PDB file of C-alpha atoms in Angstrom:
ATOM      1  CA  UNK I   1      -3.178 -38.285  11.295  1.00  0.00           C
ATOM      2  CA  UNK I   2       0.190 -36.819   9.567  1.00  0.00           C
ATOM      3  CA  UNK I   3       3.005 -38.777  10.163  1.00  0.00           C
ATOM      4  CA  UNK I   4       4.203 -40.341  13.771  1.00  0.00           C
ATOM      5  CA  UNK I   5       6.118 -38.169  15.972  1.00  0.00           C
ATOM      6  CA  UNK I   6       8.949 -41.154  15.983  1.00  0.00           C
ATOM      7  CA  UNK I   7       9.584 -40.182  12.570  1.00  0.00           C
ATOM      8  CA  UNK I   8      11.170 -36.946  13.958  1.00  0.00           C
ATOM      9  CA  UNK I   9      14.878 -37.249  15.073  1.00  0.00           C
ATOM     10  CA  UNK I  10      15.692 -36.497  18.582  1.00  0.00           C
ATOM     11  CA  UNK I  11      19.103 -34.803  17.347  1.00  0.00           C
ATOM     12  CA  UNK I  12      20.352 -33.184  14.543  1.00  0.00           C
ATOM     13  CA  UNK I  13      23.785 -32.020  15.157  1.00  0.00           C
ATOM     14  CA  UNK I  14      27.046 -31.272  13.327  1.00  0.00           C
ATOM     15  CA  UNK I  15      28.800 -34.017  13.859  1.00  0.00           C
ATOM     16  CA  UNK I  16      32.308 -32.401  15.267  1.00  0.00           C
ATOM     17  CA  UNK I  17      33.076 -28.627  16.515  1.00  0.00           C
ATOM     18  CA  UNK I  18      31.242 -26.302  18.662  1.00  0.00           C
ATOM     19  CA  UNK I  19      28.001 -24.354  17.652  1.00  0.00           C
ATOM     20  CA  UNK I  20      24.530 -23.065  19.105  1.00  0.00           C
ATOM     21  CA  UNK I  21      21.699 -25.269  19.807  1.00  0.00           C
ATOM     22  CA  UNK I  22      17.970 -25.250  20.937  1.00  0.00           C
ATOM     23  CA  UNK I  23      15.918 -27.261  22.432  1.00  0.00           C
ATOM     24  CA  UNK I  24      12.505 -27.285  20.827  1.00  0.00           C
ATOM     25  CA  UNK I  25       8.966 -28.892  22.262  1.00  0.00           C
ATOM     26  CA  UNK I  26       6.777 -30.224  19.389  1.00  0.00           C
ATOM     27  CA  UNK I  27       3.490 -30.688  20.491  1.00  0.00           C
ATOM     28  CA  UNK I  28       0.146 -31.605  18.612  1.00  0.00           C
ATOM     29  CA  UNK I  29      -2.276 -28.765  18.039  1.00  0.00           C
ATOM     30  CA  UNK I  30      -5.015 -28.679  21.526  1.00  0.00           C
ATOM     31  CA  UNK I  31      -2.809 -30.864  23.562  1.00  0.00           C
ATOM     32  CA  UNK I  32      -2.094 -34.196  23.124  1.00  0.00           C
ATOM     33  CA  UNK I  33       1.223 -35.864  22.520  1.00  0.00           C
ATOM     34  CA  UNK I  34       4.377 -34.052  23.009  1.00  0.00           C
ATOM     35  CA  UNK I  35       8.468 -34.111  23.057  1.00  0.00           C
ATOM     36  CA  UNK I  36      11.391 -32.318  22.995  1.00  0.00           C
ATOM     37  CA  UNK I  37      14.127 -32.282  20.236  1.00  0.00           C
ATOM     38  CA  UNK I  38      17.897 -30.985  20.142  1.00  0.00           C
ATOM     39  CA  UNK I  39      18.801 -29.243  16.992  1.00  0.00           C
ATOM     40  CA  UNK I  40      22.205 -27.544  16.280  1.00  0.00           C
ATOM     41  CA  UNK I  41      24.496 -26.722  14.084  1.00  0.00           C
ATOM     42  CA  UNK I  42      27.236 -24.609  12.920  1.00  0.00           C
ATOM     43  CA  UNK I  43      26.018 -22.805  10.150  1.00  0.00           C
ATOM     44  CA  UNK I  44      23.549 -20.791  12.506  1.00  0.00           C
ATOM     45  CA  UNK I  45      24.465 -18.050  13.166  1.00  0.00           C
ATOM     46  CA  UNK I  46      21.972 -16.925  15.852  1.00  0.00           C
ATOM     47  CA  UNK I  47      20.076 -19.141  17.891  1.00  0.00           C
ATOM     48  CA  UNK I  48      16.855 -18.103  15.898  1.00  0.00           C
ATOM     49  CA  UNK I  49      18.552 -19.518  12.720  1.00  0.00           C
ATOM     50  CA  UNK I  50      18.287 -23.391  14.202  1.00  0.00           C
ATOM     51  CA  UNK I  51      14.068 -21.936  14.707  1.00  0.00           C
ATOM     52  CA  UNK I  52      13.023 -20.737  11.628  1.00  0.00           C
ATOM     53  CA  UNK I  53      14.495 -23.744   9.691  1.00  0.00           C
ATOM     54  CA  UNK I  54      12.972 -26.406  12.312  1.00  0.00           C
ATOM     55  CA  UNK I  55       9.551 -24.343  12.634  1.00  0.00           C
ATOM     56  CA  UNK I  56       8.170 -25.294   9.405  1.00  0.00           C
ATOM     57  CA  UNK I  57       9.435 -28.260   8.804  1.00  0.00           C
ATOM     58  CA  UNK I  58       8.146 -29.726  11.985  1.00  0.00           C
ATOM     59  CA  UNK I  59       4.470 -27.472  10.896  1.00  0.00           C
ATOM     60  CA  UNK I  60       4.074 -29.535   7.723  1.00  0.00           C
ATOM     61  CA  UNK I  61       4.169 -32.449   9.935  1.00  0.00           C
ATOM     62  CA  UNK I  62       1.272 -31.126  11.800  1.00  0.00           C
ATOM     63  CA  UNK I  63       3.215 -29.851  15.042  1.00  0.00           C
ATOM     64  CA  UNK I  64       2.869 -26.882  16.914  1.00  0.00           C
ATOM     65  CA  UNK I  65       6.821 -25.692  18.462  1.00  0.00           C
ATOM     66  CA  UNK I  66       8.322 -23.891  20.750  1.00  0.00           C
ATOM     67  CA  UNK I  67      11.664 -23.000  21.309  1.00  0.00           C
ATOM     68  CA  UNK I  68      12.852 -23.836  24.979  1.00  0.00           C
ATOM     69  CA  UNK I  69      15.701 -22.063  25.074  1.00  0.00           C
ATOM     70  CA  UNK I  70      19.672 -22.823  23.168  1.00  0.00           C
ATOM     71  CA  UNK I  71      23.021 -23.106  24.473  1.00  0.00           C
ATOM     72  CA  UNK I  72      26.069 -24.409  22.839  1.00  0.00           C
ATOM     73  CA  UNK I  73      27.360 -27.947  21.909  1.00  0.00           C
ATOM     74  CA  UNK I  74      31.057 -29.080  21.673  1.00  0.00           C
ATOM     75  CA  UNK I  75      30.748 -32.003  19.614  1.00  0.00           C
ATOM     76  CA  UNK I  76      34.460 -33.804  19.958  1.00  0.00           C
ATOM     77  CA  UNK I  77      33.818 -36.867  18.063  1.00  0.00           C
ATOM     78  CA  UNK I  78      37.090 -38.488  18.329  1.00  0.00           C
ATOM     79  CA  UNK I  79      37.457 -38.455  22.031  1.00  0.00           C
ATOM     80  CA  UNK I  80      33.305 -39.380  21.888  1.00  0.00           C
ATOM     81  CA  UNK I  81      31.986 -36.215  24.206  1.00  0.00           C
ATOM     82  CA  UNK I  82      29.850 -33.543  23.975  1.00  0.00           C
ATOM     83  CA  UNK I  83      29.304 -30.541  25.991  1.00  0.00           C
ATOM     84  CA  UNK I  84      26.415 -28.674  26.780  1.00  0.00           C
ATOM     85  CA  UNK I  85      26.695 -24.997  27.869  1.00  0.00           C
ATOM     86  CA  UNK I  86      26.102 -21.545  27.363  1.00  0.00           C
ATOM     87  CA  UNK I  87      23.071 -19.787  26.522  1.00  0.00           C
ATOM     88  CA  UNK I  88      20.640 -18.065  23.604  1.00  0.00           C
ATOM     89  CA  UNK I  89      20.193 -13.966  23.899  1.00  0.00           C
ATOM     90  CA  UNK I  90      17.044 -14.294  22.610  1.00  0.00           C
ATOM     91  CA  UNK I  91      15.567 -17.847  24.046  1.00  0.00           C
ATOM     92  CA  UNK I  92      17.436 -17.917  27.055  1.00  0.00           C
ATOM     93  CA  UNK I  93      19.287 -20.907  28.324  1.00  0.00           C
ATOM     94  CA  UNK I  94      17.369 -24.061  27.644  1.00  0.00           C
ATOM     95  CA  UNK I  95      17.725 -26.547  30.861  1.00  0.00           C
ATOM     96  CA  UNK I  96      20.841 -28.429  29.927  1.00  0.00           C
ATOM     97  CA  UNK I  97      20.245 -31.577  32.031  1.00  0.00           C
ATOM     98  CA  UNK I  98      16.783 -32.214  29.425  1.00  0.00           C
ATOM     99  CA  UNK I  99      19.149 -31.594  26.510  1.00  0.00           C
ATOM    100  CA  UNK I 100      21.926 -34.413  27.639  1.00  0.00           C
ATOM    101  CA  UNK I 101      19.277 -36.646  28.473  1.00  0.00           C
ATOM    102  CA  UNK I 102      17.781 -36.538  24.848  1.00  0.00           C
ATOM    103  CA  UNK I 103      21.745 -36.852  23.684  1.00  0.00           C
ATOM    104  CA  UNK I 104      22.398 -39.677  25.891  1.00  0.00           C
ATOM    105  CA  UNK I 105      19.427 -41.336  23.946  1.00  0.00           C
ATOM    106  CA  UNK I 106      21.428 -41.114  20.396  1.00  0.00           C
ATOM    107  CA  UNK I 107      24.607 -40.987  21.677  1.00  0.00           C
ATOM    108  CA  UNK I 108      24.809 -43.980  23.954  1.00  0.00           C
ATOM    109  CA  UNK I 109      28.661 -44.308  24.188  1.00  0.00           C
ATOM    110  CA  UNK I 110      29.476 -40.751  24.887  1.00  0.00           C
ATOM    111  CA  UNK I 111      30.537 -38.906  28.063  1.00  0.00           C
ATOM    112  CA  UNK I 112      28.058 -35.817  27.823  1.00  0.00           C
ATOM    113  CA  UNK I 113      27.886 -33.247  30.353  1.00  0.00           C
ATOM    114  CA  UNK I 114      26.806 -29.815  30.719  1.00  0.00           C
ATOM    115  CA  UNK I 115      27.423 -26.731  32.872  1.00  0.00           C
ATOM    116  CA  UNK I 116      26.225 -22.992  33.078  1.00  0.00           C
ATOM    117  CA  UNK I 117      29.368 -21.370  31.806  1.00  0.00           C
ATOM    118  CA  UNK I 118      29.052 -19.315  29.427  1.00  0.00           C
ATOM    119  CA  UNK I 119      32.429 -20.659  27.276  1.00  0.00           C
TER     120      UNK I 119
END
């Protein structure tokens, strides 16, 4: 049992400036049901930050996670975009396009877009 996966948010992000991000898969212990979530924020310092908060919160709701990578966001709220670049030392570069399609889902009226570069 435990609690539905739709009672996970797709996002959590600051809501204006730029900071690091990950992508995370949840999945159910021995298979099963699984989906990918964006978390970021400016307070993290490293990539591994956004992880160790999001790893045992999402555990107590009986998922397993794994980090798929991080990147940066630029969150301009006023002109309604987001950006999606960069990359984590650590996790690598998560694939972008997966992260702006879970964004797109939350933030229907933005232009969101994404690109390797590293700034």
């Amino acid at each position: 049992g435990g609690p539905a996966m739709a009672a996970v948010r797709d996002v959590e992000i600051d809501p204006e400036g730029t900071f690091k991000y990950i992508l995370v898969r949840l999945q159910r212990p021995g298979g099963g049901e699984q989906r990918d979530i964006v978390r970021g924020t400016k307070a993290a310092e490293f990539h591994n930050h956004i992880f160790e908060k999001v790893n045992p919160e999402m555990e107590k709701l009986g998922y397993e996670c794994k980090c798929l990578g991080g990147g940066k966001i630029d969150h301009n709220s006023k002109d309604k975009k987001i950006r999606v670049f960069g990359l984590s030392t650590g996790y690598g570069k998560a694939d972008h396009s997966v992260t702006v399609e879970i964004l797109k889902k939350v933030y229907t009226d933005y232009e969101i877009t994404w690109s390797d570069d590293k700034k």
